Amino acid sequence: GDSVTQMEGPVTLSEEAFLTINCTYTATGYPSLFWYVQYPGEGLQLLLKATKADDKGSNKGFEATYRKETTSFHLEKGSVQVSDSAVYFCALSDEGYSTLTFGKGTMLLVSP
Amino acid sequence: AAGVIQSPRHLMKEKRETATLKCYPIPRHDTVYWYQQGPGQDPQFLISFYEKMQSDKGSIPDRFSAQQFSDYHSELNMSSLELGDSALYFCASSFSVRDGGTDTQYFGPGTRLTVL
Protein backbone atom coordinates (compact mmCIF):
# COMPACT_ATOMS: atom_id res chain seq x y z
CA GLY A 1 0.00 0.00 0.00
CA ASP A 2 0.88 3.65 -0.08
CA SER A 3 3.17 5.06 2.57
CA VAL A 4 5.06 8.22 3.44
CA THR A 5 8.27 8.33 5.46
CA GLN A 6 9.50 11.53 7.06
CA MET A 7 12.59 12.27 9.06
CA GLU A 8 11.99 12.08 12.77
CA GLY A 9 11.98 15.21 14.84
CA PRO A 10 12.19 17.40 16.57
CA VAL A 11 14.32 19.48 14.26
CA THR A 12 15.83 22.30 16.28
CA LEU A 13 17.22 25.33 14.45
CA SER A 14 18.24 28.88 15.16
CA GLU A 15 16.44 31.71 13.41
CA GLU A 16 17.66 32.32 9.83
CA ALA A 17 19.08 28.80 9.52
CA PHE A 18 18.45 26.64 6.45
CA LEU A 19 15.75 23.99 6.78
CA THR A 20 15.41 20.61 5.13
CA ILE A 21 12.80 18.05 6.13
CA ASN A 22 13.14 14.83 4.19
CA CYS A 23 10.15 12.98 2.81
CA THR A 24 10.06 9.84 0.68
CA TYR A 25 7.05 7.93 -0.51
CA THR A 26 5.83 4.60 -1.84
CA ALA A 27 2.81 4.57 -4.10
CA THR A 28 1.30 2.17 -6.59
CA GLY A 29 0.27 4.88 -9.03
CA TYR A 30 1.36 8.38 -9.88
CA PRO A 31 0.53 10.36 -6.75
CA SER A 32 0.07 14.01 -5.95
CA LEU A 33 2.30 15.19 -3.11
CA PHE A 34 1.57 17.69 -0.35
CA TRP A 35 3.07 19.39 2.66
CA TYR A 36 0.69 20.36 5.44
CA VAL A 37 1.62 22.39 8.52
CA GLN A 38 0.01 22.19 11.95
CA TYR A 39 0.65 25.02 14.39
CA PRO A 40 0.19 24.30 18.10
CA GLY A 41 -3.46 23.76 18.95
CA GLU A 42 -4.62 24.33 15.39
CA GLY A 43 -5.77 22.34 12.38
CA LEU A 44 -3.86 21.30 9.28
CA GLN A 45 -3.05 23.97 6.73
CA LEU A 46 -2.00 23.19 3.18
CA LEU A 47 1.50 24.59 2.73
CA LEU A 48 2.29 23.51 -0.83
CA LYS A 49 1.67 20.77 -3.35
CA ALA A 50 2.97 19.22 -6.57
CA THR A 51 1.04 17.00 -8.92
CA LYS A 52 3.63 15.70 -11.39
CA ALA A 53 7.31 14.89 -11.68
CA ASP A 54 9.71 17.85 -11.50
CA ASP A 55 6.94 20.19 -10.34
CA LYS A 56 8.07 22.57 -7.61
CA GLY A 57 5.55 23.66 -5.02
CA SER A 58 6.28 26.85 -3.13
CA ASN A 59 4.62 29.04 -0.53
CA LYS A 60 5.77 31.45 2.21
CA GLY A 61 9.42 30.79 1.39
CA PHE A 62 9.04 27.02 1.58
CA GLU A 63 9.77 24.86 -1.47
CA ALA A 64 9.57 21.19 -2.39
CA THR A 65 10.29 19.47 -5.70
CA TYR A 66 8.56 16.28 -6.84
CA ARG A 67 11.39 13.84 -7.64
CA LYS A 68 10.00 10.69 -9.23
CA GLU A 69 13.40 9.06 -9.69
CA THR A 70 14.14 9.20 -5.97
CA THR A 71 10.45 9.11 -4.85
CA SER A 72 11.09 12.15 -2.70
CA PHE A 73 9.47 15.48 -1.86
CA HIS A 74 11.85 17.19 0.56
CA LEU A 75 10.74 20.46 2.17
CA GLU A 76 13.24 23.35 2.22
CA LYS A 77 13.37 26.92 3.42
CA GLY A 78 16.34 29.20 3.13
CA SER A 79 15.87 31.16 6.36
CA VAL A 80 13.50 29.96 9.08
CA GLN A 81 11.71 32.18 11.55
CA VAL A 82 10.48 31.53 15.08
CA SER A 83 6.94 31.67 13.69
CA ASP A 84 7.71 28.61 11.52
CA SER A 85 7.76 26.42 14.63
CA ALA A 86 5.11 23.78 13.97
CA VAL A 87 4.62 20.17 12.95
CA TYR A 88 5.05 19.49 9.24
CA PHE A 89 3.30 16.58 7.55
CA CYS A 90 4.20 15.18 4.16
CA ALA A 91 1.25 13.49 2.43
CA LEU A 92 0.23 11.87 -0.82
CA SER A 93 -2.96 11.08 -2.64
CA ASP A 94 -2.62 8.27 -5.11
CA GLU A 95 -3.69 8.45 -8.72
CA GLY A 96 -7.45 8.07 -9.01
CA TYR A 97 -8.01 8.47 -5.26
CA SER A 98 -8.44 11.52 -3.11
CA THR A 99 -7.69 10.00 0.28
CA LEU A 100 -4.55 11.40 1.88
CA THR A 101 -1.86 9.19 3.37
CA PHE A 102 0.26 11.12 5.85
CA GLY A 103 3.75 10.70 7.19
CA LYS A 104 4.28 10.70 10.96
CA GLY A 105 5.01 14.43 11.03
CA THR A 106 8.18 16.32 11.88
CA MET A 107 8.23 18.89 14.64
CA LEU A 108 10.27 22.01 13.89
CA LEU A 109 11.44 24.20 16.74
CA VAL A 110 13.07 27.52 15.85
CA SER A 111 14.78 29.54 18.56
CA PRO A 112 15.61 33.26 18.42
CA ALA B 1 -12.02 33.24 2.05
CA ALA B 2 -14.48 30.85 3.63
CA GLY B 3 -12.95 27.85 5.32
CA VAL B 4 -14.16 24.50 6.57
CA ILE B 5 -16.21 24.88 9.74
CA GLN B 6 -16.37 22.23 12.41
CA SER B 7 -18.49 22.12 15.51
CA PRO B 8 -18.13 21.76 18.34
CA ARG B 9 -14.47 22.65 18.74
CA HIS B 10 -14.23 20.76 22.02
CA LEU B 11 -16.36 17.91 23.31
CA MET B 12 -16.17 15.94 26.51
CA LYS B 13 -18.09 12.68 26.92
CA GLU B 14 -18.26 9.75 29.27
CA LYS B 15 -17.50 6.18 28.22
CA ARG B 16 -20.38 4.49 26.40
CA GLU B 17 -21.98 7.82 25.50
CA THR B 18 -22.71 9.07 21.99
CA ALA B 19 -21.18 12.03 20.20
CA THR B 20 -22.05 13.87 16.98
CA LEU B 21 -19.49 15.99 15.16
CA LYS B 22 -20.51 18.39 12.41
CA CYS B 23 -18.63 19.67 9.39
CA TYR B 24 -19.54 22.46 6.97
CA PRO B 25 -17.40 22.35 3.82
CA ILE B 26 -16.11 25.27 1.83
CA PRO B 27 -18.89 26.56 -0.49
CA ARG B 28 -18.99 24.68 -3.83
CA HIS B 29 -16.91 21.82 -2.45
CA ASP B 30 -18.65 18.52 -3.14
CA THR B 31 -16.45 16.09 -1.23
CA VAL B 32 -16.00 15.72 2.52
CA TYR B 33 -13.40 13.63 4.37
CA TRP B 34 -13.08 12.70 8.02
CA TYR B 35 -9.74 12.01 9.73
CA GLN B 36 -8.80 11.01 13.25
CA GLN B 37 -5.57 12.22 14.83
CA GLY B 38 -4.52 10.60 18.08
CA PRO B 39 -2.09 12.36 20.44
CA GLY B 40 1.28 12.73 18.72
CA GLN B 41 0.06 10.75 15.72
CA ASP B 42 -0.49 11.45 12.05
CA PRO B 43 -4.07 11.86 10.82
CA GLN B 44 -5.77 8.61 9.84
CA PHE B 45 -8.47 8.58 7.19
CA LEU B 46 -11.90 7.43 8.38
CA ILE B 47 -14.44 7.99 5.60
CA SER B 48 -15.32 10.27 2.72
CA PHE B 49 -18.41 11.36 0.79
CA TYR B 50 -18.84 12.67 -2.72
CA GLU B 51 -22.15 14.21 -3.71
CA LYS B 52 -23.80 12.77 -0.57
CA MET B 53 -22.69 9.20 -1.31
CA GLN B 54 -19.95 7.38 0.56
CA SER B 55 -16.92 7.37 -1.72
CA ASP B 56 -14.20 5.71 0.33
CA LYS B 57 -13.81 4.05 3.69
CA GLY B 58 -10.74 3.81 5.86
CA SER B 59 -10.16 2.65 9.40
CA ILE B 60 -13.54 3.68 10.75
CA PRO B 61 -14.87 1.55 13.61
CA ASP B 62 -18.29 -0.04 13.21
CA ARG B 63 -19.44 2.09 16.18
CA PHE B 64 -19.01 5.17 14.00
CA SER B 65 -21.23 6.25 11.15
CA ALA B 66 -21.33 9.31 8.96
CA GLN B 67 -23.40 10.93 6.27
CA GLN B 68 -23.43 13.92 3.99
CA PHE B 69 -26.62 15.93 3.69
CA SER B 70 -28.28 17.75 0.80
CA ASP B 71 -26.55 21.00 1.76
CA TYR B 72 -23.20 19.11 1.68
CA HIS B 73 -22.56 19.37 5.39
CA SER B 74 -21.53 16.14 7.05
CA GLU B 75 -21.98 14.58 10.46
CA LEU B 76 -19.87 11.93 12.16
CA ASN B 77 -21.82 9.92 14.72
CA MET B 78 -19.88 8.02 17.33
CA SER B 79 -21.58 5.59 19.69
CA SER B 80 -20.46 3.50 22.66
CA LEU B 81 -17.49 5.81 23.12
CA GLU B 82 -14.27 4.32 24.42
CA LEU B 83 -11.28 5.98 26.07
CA GLY B 84 -9.27 5.28 22.93
CA ASP B 85 -11.62 7.45 20.88
CA SER B 86 -10.12 10.54 22.51
CA ALA B 87 -8.53 12.36 19.61
CA LEU B 88 -8.68 15.34 17.30
CA TYR B 89 -11.20 14.77 14.52
CA PHE B 90 -10.65 16.69 11.33
CA CYS B 91 -12.98 17.30 8.50
CA ALA B 92 -11.61 18.29 5.11
CA SER B 93 -13.36 19.30 1.92
CA SER B 94 -12.43 19.45 -1.72
CA PHE B 95 -13.85 20.24 -5.13
CA SER B 96 -13.64 17.00 -7.07
CA VAL B 97 -11.71 16.71 -10.32
CA ARG B 98 -14.83 14.97 -11.61
CA ASP B 99 -16.51 18.36 -11.47
CA GLY B 100 -13.56 20.42 -12.69
CA GLY B 101 -11.79 20.87 -9.37
CA THR B 102 -8.38 19.75 -8.12
CA ASP B 103 -9.21 17.36 -5.25
CA THR B 104 -6.89 19.36 -2.97
CA GLN B 105 -8.17 18.93 0.56
CA TYR B 106 -8.66 21.88 2.88
CA PHE B 107 -8.93 21.07 6.54
CA GLY B 108 -11.10 22.46 9.28
CA PRO B 109 -9.73 23.37 12.73
CA GLY B 110 -10.81 20.02 14.18
CA THR B 111 -12.98 18.86 17.06
CA ARG B 112 -11.08 17.73 20.13
CA LEU B 113 -13.00 14.83 21.68
CA THR B 114 -12.13 13.75 25.19
CA VAL B 115 -13.69 10.56 26.53
CA LEU B 116 -13.60 10.25 30.31
PDB file of C-alpha atoms in Angstrom:
ATOM      1  CA  GLY A   1       0.000   0.000   0.000  1.00  0.00           C
ATOM      2  CA  ASP A   2       0.877   3.654  -0.082  1.00  0.00           C
ATOM      3  CA  SER A   3       3.175   5.055   2.574  1.00  0.00           C
ATOM      4  CA  VAL A   4       5.065   8.221   3.445  1.00  0.00           C
ATOM      5  CA  THR A   5       8.268   8.330   5.464  1.00  0.00           C
ATOM      6  CA  GLN A   6       9.501  11.532   7.057  1.00  0.00           C
ATOM      7  CA  MET A   7      12.594  12.270   9.057  1.00  0.00           C
ATOM      8  CA  GLU A   8      11.990  12.077  12.771  1.00  0.00           C
ATOM      9  CA  GLY A   9      11.980  15.210  14.839  1.00  0.00           C
ATOM     10  CA  PRO A  10      12.195  17.402  16.573  1.00  0.00           C
ATOM     11  CA  VAL A  11      14.325  19.475  14.262  1.00  0.00           C
ATOM     12  CA  THR A  12      15.831  22.301  16.283  1.00  0.00           C
ATOM     13  CA  LEU A  13      17.225  25.329  14.450  1.00  0.00           C
ATOM     14  CA  SER A  14      18.241  28.880  15.160  1.00  0.00           C
ATOM     15  CA  GLU A  15      16.442  31.706  13.415  1.00  0.00           C
ATOM     16  CA  GLU A  16      17.660  32.323   9.827  1.00  0.00           C
ATOM     17  CA  ALA A  17      19.083  28.805   9.518  1.00  0.00           C
ATOM     18  CA  PHE A  18      18.447  26.639   6.454  1.00  0.00           C
ATOM     19  CA  LEU A  19      15.749  23.994   6.785  1.00  0.00           C
ATOM     20  CA  THR A  20      15.414  20.613   5.129  1.00  0.00           C
ATOM     21  CA  ILE A  21      12.802  18.053   6.131  1.00  0.00           C
ATOM     22  CA  ASN A  22      13.144  14.828   4.189  1.00  0.00           C
ATOM     23  CA  CYS A  23      10.148  12.979   2.810  1.00  0.00           C
ATOM     24  CA  THR A  24      10.059   9.837   0.677  1.00  0.00           C
ATOM     25  CA  TYR A  25       7.047   7.927  -0.508  1.00  0.00           C
ATOM     26  CA  THR A  26       5.834   4.603  -1.836  1.00  0.00           C
ATOM     27  CA  ALA A  27       2.810   4.567  -4.103  1.00  0.00           C
ATOM     28  CA  THR A  28       1.301   2.172  -6.595  1.00  0.00           C
ATOM     29  CA  GLY A  29       0.268   4.884  -9.027  1.00  0.00           C
ATOM     30  CA  TYR A  30       1.362   8.381  -9.879  1.00  0.00           C
ATOM     31  CA  PRO A  31       0.534  10.362  -6.745  1.00  0.00           C
ATOM     32  CA  SER A  32       0.070  14.007  -5.947  1.00  0.00           C
ATOM     33  CA  LEU A  33       2.299  15.190  -3.108  1.00  0.00           C
ATOM     34  CA  PHE A  34       1.571  17.688  -0.354  1.00  0.00           C
ATOM     35  CA  TRP A  35       3.073  19.387   2.657  1.00  0.00           C
ATOM     36  CA  TYR A  36       0.687  20.360   5.439  1.00  0.00           C
ATOM     37  CA  VAL A  37       1.621  22.386   8.523  1.00  0.00           C
ATOM     38  CA  GLN A  38       0.007  22.192  11.951  1.00  0.00           C
ATOM     39  CA  TYR A  39       0.649  25.022  14.387  1.00  0.00           C
ATOM     40  CA  PRO A  40       0.188  24.295  18.099  1.00  0.00           C
ATOM     41  CA  GLY A  41      -3.458  23.764  18.945  1.00  0.00           C
ATOM     42  CA  GLU A  42      -4.617  24.329  15.386  1.00  0.00           C
ATOM     43  CA  GLY A  43      -5.771  22.340  12.382  1.00  0.00           C
ATOM     44  CA  LEU A  44      -3.860  21.303   9.283  1.00  0.00           C
ATOM     45  CA  GLN A  45      -3.049  23.969   6.726  1.00  0.00           C
ATOM     46  CA  LEU A  46      -1.999  23.194   3.184  1.00  0.00           C
ATOM     47  CA  LEU A  47       1.499  24.587   2.730  1.00  0.00           C
ATOM     48  CA  LEU A  48       2.292  23.506  -0.831  1.00  0.00           C
ATOM     49  CA  LYS A  49       1.673  20.769  -3.347  1.00  0.00           C
ATOM     50  CA  ALA A  50       2.974  19.224  -6.570  1.00  0.00           C
ATOM     51  CA  THR A  51       1.040  17.001  -8.923  1.00  0.00           C
ATOM     52  CA  LYS A  52       3.626  15.703 -11.391  1.00  0.00           C
ATOM     53  CA  ALA A  53       7.315  14.889 -11.677  1.00  0.00           C
ATOM     54  CA  ASP A  54       9.708  17.850 -11.502  1.00  0.00           C
ATOM     55  CA  ASP A  55       6.941  20.191 -10.338  1.00  0.00           C
ATOM     56  CA  LYS A  56       8.072  22.572  -7.615  1.00  0.00           C
ATOM     57  CA  GLY A  57       5.548  23.661  -5.024  1.00  0.00           C
ATOM     58  CA  SER A  58       6.284  26.854  -3.134  1.00  0.00           C
ATOM     59  CA  ASN A  59       4.623  29.043  -0.534  1.00  0.00           C
ATOM     60  CA  LYS A  60       5.770  31.449   2.214  1.00  0.00           C
ATOM     61  CA  GLY A  61       9.424  30.794   1.390  1.00  0.00           C
ATOM     62  CA  PHE A  62       9.044  27.018   1.581  1.00  0.00           C
ATOM     63  CA  GLU A  63       9.770  24.860  -1.468  1.00  0.00           C
ATOM     64  CA  ALA A  64       9.567  21.195  -2.388  1.00  0.00           C
ATOM     65  CA  THR A  65      10.294  19.471  -5.701  1.00  0.00           C
ATOM     66  CA  TYR A  66       8.561  16.280  -6.841  1.00  0.00           C
ATOM     67  CA  ARG A  67      11.385  13.835  -7.645  1.00  0.00           C
ATOM     68  CA  LYS A  68       9.998  10.688  -9.227  1.00  0.00           C
ATOM     69  CA  GLU A  69      13.403   9.055  -9.686  1.00  0.00           C
ATOM     70  CA  THR A  70      14.136   9.204  -5.968  1.00  0.00           C
ATOM     71  CA  THR A  71      10.449   9.109  -4.851  1.00  0.00           C
ATOM     72  CA  SER A  72      11.090  12.150  -2.700  1.00  0.00           C
ATOM     73  CA  PHE A  73       9.466  15.481  -1.865  1.00  0.00           C
ATOM     74  CA  HIS A  74      11.847  17.193   0.559  1.00  0.00           C
ATOM     75  CA  LEU A  75      10.742  20.461   2.167  1.00  0.00           C
ATOM     76  CA  GLU A  76      13.235  23.345   2.220  1.00  0.00           C
ATOM     77  CA  LYS A  77      13.369  26.917   3.417  1.00  0.00           C
ATOM     78  CA  GLY A  78      16.343  29.202   3.135  1.00  0.00           C
ATOM     79  CA  SER A  79      15.870  31.156   6.362  1.00  0.00           C
ATOM     80  CA  VAL A  80      13.504  29.957   9.076  1.00  0.00           C
ATOM     81  CA  GLN A  81      11.710  32.180  11.546  1.00  0.00           C
ATOM     82  CA  VAL A  82      10.484  31.527  15.081  1.00  0.00           C
ATOM     83  CA  SER A  83       6.942  31.668  13.687  1.00  0.00           C
ATOM     84  CA  ASP A  84       7.709  28.610  11.520  1.00  0.00           C
ATOM     85  CA  SER A  85       7.760  26.418  14.632  1.00  0.00           C
ATOM     86  CA  ALA A  86       5.107  23.778  13.971  1.00  0.00           C
ATOM     87  CA  VAL A  87       4.619  20.166  12.954  1.00  0.00           C
ATOM     88  CA  TYR A  88       5.050  19.494   9.236  1.00  0.00           C
ATOM     89  CA  PHE A  89       3.302  16.580   7.546  1.00  0.00           C
ATOM     90  CA  CYS A  90       4.200  15.175   4.163  1.00  0.00           C
ATOM     91  CA  ALA A  91       1.250  13.485   2.433  1.00  0.00           C
ATOM     92  CA  LEU A  92       0.230  11.872  -0.816  1.00  0.00           C
ATOM     93  CA  SER A  93      -2.962  11.078  -2.636  1.00  0.00           C
ATOM     94  CA  ASP A  94      -2.616   8.273  -5.111  1.00  0.00           C
ATOM     95  CA  GLU A  95      -3.694   8.452  -8.721  1.00  0.00           C
ATOM     96  CA  GLY A  96      -7.450   8.072  -9.007  1.00  0.00           C
ATOM     97  CA  TYR A  97      -8.005   8.469  -5.261  1.00  0.00           C
ATOM     98  CA  SER A  98      -8.436  11.524  -3.110  1.00  0.00           C
ATOM     99  CA  THR A  99      -7.690  10.002   0.285  1.00  0.00           C
ATOM    100  CA  LEU A 100      -4.546  11.396   1.881  1.00  0.00           C
ATOM    101  CA  THR A 101      -1.859   9.192   3.367  1.00  0.00           C
ATOM    102  CA  PHE A 102       0.261  11.120   5.851  1.00  0.00           C
ATOM    103  CA  GLY A 103       3.750  10.704   7.193  1.00  0.00           C
ATOM    104  CA  LYS A 104       4.278  10.703  10.957  1.00  0.00           C
ATOM    105  CA  GLY A 105       5.012  14.429  11.025  1.00  0.00           C
ATOM    106  CA  THR A 106       8.182  16.322  11.876  1.00  0.00           C
ATOM    107  CA  MET A 107       8.226  18.894  14.638  1.00  0.00           C
ATOM    108  CA  LEU A 108      10.269  22.009  13.886  1.00  0.00           C
ATOM    109  CA  LEU A 109      11.442  24.201  16.742  1.00  0.00           C
ATOM    110  CA  VAL A 110      13.066  27.516  15.854  1.00  0.00           C
ATOM    111  CA  SER A 111      14.782  29.539  18.563  1.00  0.00           C
ATOM    112  CA  PRO A 112      15.614  33.261  18.420  1.00  0.00           C
TER     113      PRO A 112
ATOM    114  CA  ALA B   1     -12.021  33.245   2.053  1.00  0.00           C
ATOM    115  CA  ALA B   2     -14.476  30.852   3.629  1.00  0.00           C
ATOM    116  CA  GLY B   3     -12.954  27.847   5.322  1.00  0.00           C
ATOM    117  CA  VAL B   4     -14.163  24.496   6.572  1.00  0.00           C
ATOM    118  CA  ILE B   5     -16.212  24.878   9.743  1.00  0.00           C
ATOM    119  CA  GLN B   6     -16.372  22.226  12.405  1.00  0.00           C
ATOM    120  CA  SER B   7     -18.493  22.119  15.513  1.00  0.00           C
ATOM    121  CA  PRO B   8     -18.129  21.764  18.335  1.00  0.00           C
ATOM    122  CA  ARG B   9     -14.471  22.649  18.740  1.00  0.00           C
ATOM    123  CA  HIS B  10     -14.228  20.759  22.016  1.00  0.00           C
ATOM    124  CA  LEU B  11     -16.357  17.914  23.315  1.00  0.00           C
ATOM    125  CA  MET B  12     -16.165  15.935  26.512  1.00  0.00           C
ATOM    126  CA  LYS B  13     -18.093  12.681  26.917  1.00  0.00           C
ATOM    127  CA  GLU B  14     -18.255   9.753  29.268  1.00  0.00           C
ATOM    128  CA  LYS B  15     -17.500   6.184  28.217  1.00  0.00           C
ATOM    129  CA  ARG B  16     -20.376   4.494  26.400  1.00  0.00           C
ATOM    130  CA  GLU B  17     -21.981   7.819  25.503  1.00  0.00           C
ATOM    131  CA  THR B  18     -22.712   9.067  21.989  1.00  0.00           C
ATOM    132  CA  ALA B  19     -21.175  12.033  20.199  1.00  0.00           C
ATOM    133  CA  THR B  20     -22.048  13.874  16.982  1.00  0.00           C
ATOM    134  CA  LEU B  21     -19.491  15.987  15.157  1.00  0.00           C
ATOM    135  CA  LYS B  22     -20.508  18.394  12.407  1.00  0.00           C
ATOM    136  CA  CYS B  23     -18.629  19.669   9.386  1.00  0.00           C
ATOM    137  CA  TYR B  24     -19.542  22.456   6.973  1.00  0.00           C
ATOM    138  CA  PRO B  25     -17.398  22.353   3.823  1.00  0.00           C
ATOM    139  CA  ILE B  26     -16.107  25.274   1.832  1.00  0.00           C
ATOM    140  CA  PRO B  27     -18.887  26.558  -0.486  1.00  0.00           C
ATOM    141  CA  ARG B  28     -18.986  24.682  -3.829  1.00  0.00           C
ATOM    142  CA  HIS B  29     -16.915  21.817  -2.449  1.00  0.00           C
ATOM    143  CA  ASP B  30     -18.651  18.522  -3.141  1.00  0.00           C
ATOM    144  CA  THR B  31     -16.449  16.091  -1.232  1.00  0.00           C
ATOM    145  CA  VAL B  32     -15.996  15.725   2.521  1.00  0.00           C
ATOM    146  CA  TYR B  33     -13.404  13.629   4.372  1.00  0.00           C
ATOM    147  CA  TRP B  34     -13.082  12.696   8.023  1.00  0.00           C
ATOM    148  CA  TYR B  35      -9.739  12.009   9.730  1.00  0.00           C
ATOM    149  CA  GLN B  36      -8.802  11.010  13.255  1.00  0.00           C
ATOM    150  CA  GLN B  37      -5.566  12.218  14.825  1.00  0.00           C
ATOM    151  CA  GLY B  38      -4.524  10.598  18.084  1.00  0.00           C
ATOM    152  CA  PRO B  39      -2.086  12.357  20.438  1.00  0.00           C
ATOM    153  CA  GLY B  40       1.276  12.734  18.718  1.00  0.00           C
ATOM    154  CA  GLN B  41       0.065  10.746  15.719  1.00  0.00           C
ATOM    155  CA  ASP B  42      -0.490  11.453  12.050  1.00  0.00           C
ATOM    156  CA  PRO B  43      -4.073  11.858  10.818  1.00  0.00           C
ATOM    157  CA  GLN B  44      -5.767   8.608   9.841  1.00  0.00           C
ATOM    158  CA  PHE B  45      -8.468   8.583   7.192  1.00  0.00           C
ATOM    159  CA  LEU B  46     -11.898   7.434   8.382  1.00  0.00           C
ATOM    160  CA  ILE B  47     -14.438   7.989   5.605  1.00  0.00           C
ATOM    161  CA  SER B  48     -15.319  10.272   2.720  1.00  0.00           C
ATOM    162  CA  PHE B  49     -18.410  11.359   0.793  1.00  0.00           C
ATOM    163  CA  TYR B  50     -18.843  12.671  -2.717  1.00  0.00           C
ATOM    164  CA  GLU B  51     -22.155  14.215  -3.705  1.00  0.00           C
ATOM    165  CA  LYS B  52     -23.805  12.772  -0.574  1.00  0.00           C
ATOM    166  CA  MET B  53     -22.694   9.204  -1.309  1.00  0.00           C
ATOM    167  CA  GLN B  54     -19.952   7.379   0.559  1.00  0.00           C
ATOM    168  CA  SER B  55     -16.924   7.371  -1.720  1.00  0.00           C
ATOM    169  CA  ASP B  56     -14.201   5.715   0.331  1.00  0.00           C
ATOM    170  CA  LYS B  57     -13.809   4.046   3.689  1.00  0.00           C
ATOM    171  CA  GLY B  58     -10.737   3.810   5.856  1.00  0.00           C
ATOM    172  CA  SER B  59     -10.157   2.649   9.396  1.00  0.00           C
ATOM    173  CA  ILE B  60     -13.536   3.681  10.745  1.00  0.00           C
ATOM    174  CA  PRO B  61     -14.872   1.549  13.609  1.00  0.00           C
ATOM    175  CA  ASP B  62     -18.292  -0.042  13.215  1.00  0.00           C
ATOM    176  CA  ARG B  63     -19.442   2.087  16.181  1.00  0.00           C
ATOM    177  CA  PHE B  64     -19.010   5.172  14.004  1.00  0.00           C
ATOM    178  CA  SER B  65     -21.228   6.255  11.148  1.00  0.00           C
ATOM    179  CA  ALA B  66     -21.334   9.310   8.964  1.00  0.00           C
ATOM    180  CA  GLN B  67     -23.396  10.926   6.274  1.00  0.00           C
ATOM    181  CA  GLN B  68     -23.425  13.924   3.990  1.00  0.00           C
ATOM    182  CA  PHE B  69     -26.620  15.932   3.691  1.00  0.00           C
ATOM    183  CA  SER B  70     -28.277  17.748   0.798  1.00  0.00           C
ATOM    184  CA  ASP B  71     -26.546  21.003   1.764  1.00  0.00           C
ATOM    185  CA  TYR B  72     -23.204  19.110   1.683  1.00  0.00           C
ATOM    186  CA  HIS B  73     -22.557  19.372   5.391  1.00  0.00           C
ATOM    187  CA  SER B  74     -21.533  16.141   7.054  1.00  0.00           C
ATOM    188  CA  GLU B  75     -21.976  14.579  10.465  1.00  0.00           C
ATOM    189  CA  LEU B  76     -19.874  11.929  12.158  1.00  0.00           C
ATOM    190  CA  ASN B  77     -21.816   9.921  14.719  1.00  0.00           C
ATOM    191  CA  MET B  78     -19.877   8.019  17.328  1.00  0.00           C
ATOM    192  CA  SER B  79     -21.582   5.591  19.689  1.00  0.00           C
ATOM    193  CA  SER B  80     -20.458   3.498  22.660  1.00  0.00           C
ATOM    194  CA  LEU B  81     -17.494   5.809  23.125  1.00  0.00           C
ATOM    195  CA  GLU B  82     -14.271   4.319  24.419  1.00  0.00           C
ATOM    196  CA  LEU B  83     -11.281   5.979  26.072  1.00  0.00           C
ATOM    197  CA  GLY B  84      -9.269   5.279  22.935  1.00  0.00           C
ATOM    198  CA  ASP B  85     -11.617   7.448  20.880  1.00  0.00           C
ATOM    199  CA  SER B  86     -10.123  10.536  22.508  1.00  0.00           C
ATOM    200  CA  ALA B  87      -8.527  12.364  19.614  1.00  0.00           C
ATOM    201  CA  LEU B  88      -8.680  15.337  17.301  1.00  0.00           C
ATOM    202  CA  TYR B  89     -11.204  14.772  14.525  1.00  0.00           C
ATOM    203  CA  PHE B  90     -10.645  16.689  11.331  1.00  0.00           C
ATOM    204  CA  CYS B  91     -12.981  17.300   8.499  1.00  0.00           C
ATOM    205  CA  ALA B  92     -11.609  18.293   5.110  1.00  0.00           C
ATOM    206  CA  SER B  93     -13.362  19.298   1.922  1.00  0.00           C
ATOM    207  CA  SER B  94     -12.428  19.452  -1.722  1.00  0.00           C
ATOM    208  CA  PHE B  95     -13.846  20.237  -5.127  1.00  0.00           C
ATOM    209  CA  SER B  96     -13.645  17.004  -7.069  1.00  0.00           C
ATOM    210  CA  VAL B  97     -11.710  16.709 -10.325  1.00  0.00           C
ATOM    211  CA  ARG B  98     -14.828  14.968 -11.607  1.00  0.00           C
ATOM    212  CA  ASP B  99     -16.509  18.364 -11.471  1.00  0.00           C
ATOM    213  CA  GLY B 100     -13.559  20.420 -12.691  1.00  0.00           C
ATOM    214  CA  GLY B 101     -11.789  20.872  -9.369  1.00  0.00           C
ATOM    215  CA  THR B 102      -8.375  19.745  -8.124  1.00  0.00           C
ATOM    216  CA  ASP B 103      -9.209  17.355  -5.248  1.00  0.00           C
ATOM    217  CA  THR B 104      -6.893  19.360  -2.971  1.00  0.00           C
ATOM    218  CA  GLN B 105      -8.169  18.931   0.560  1.00  0.00           C
ATOM    219  CA  TYR B 106      -8.659  21.879   2.879  1.00  0.00           C
ATOM    220  CA  PHE B 107      -8.932  21.072   6.544  1.00  0.00           C
ATOM    221  CA  GLY B 108     -11.100  22.458   9.280  1.00  0.00           C
ATOM    222  CA  PRO B 109      -9.730  23.368  12.729  1.00  0.00           C
ATOM    223  CA  GLY B 110     -10.815  20.023  14.179  1.00  0.00           C
ATOM    224  CA  THR B 111     -12.975  18.859  17.062  1.00  0.00           C
ATOM    225  CA  ARG B 112     -11.084  17.725  20.133  1.00  0.00           C
ATOM    226  CA  LEU B 113     -13.000  14.833  21.681  1.00  0.00           C
ATOM    227  CA  THR B 114     -12.131  13.746  25.189  1.00  0.00           C
ATOM    228  CA  VAL B 115     -13.694  10.562  26.530  1.00  0.00           C
ATOM    229  CA  LEU B 116     -13.599  10.248  30.314  1.00  0.00           C
TER     230      LEU B 116
END
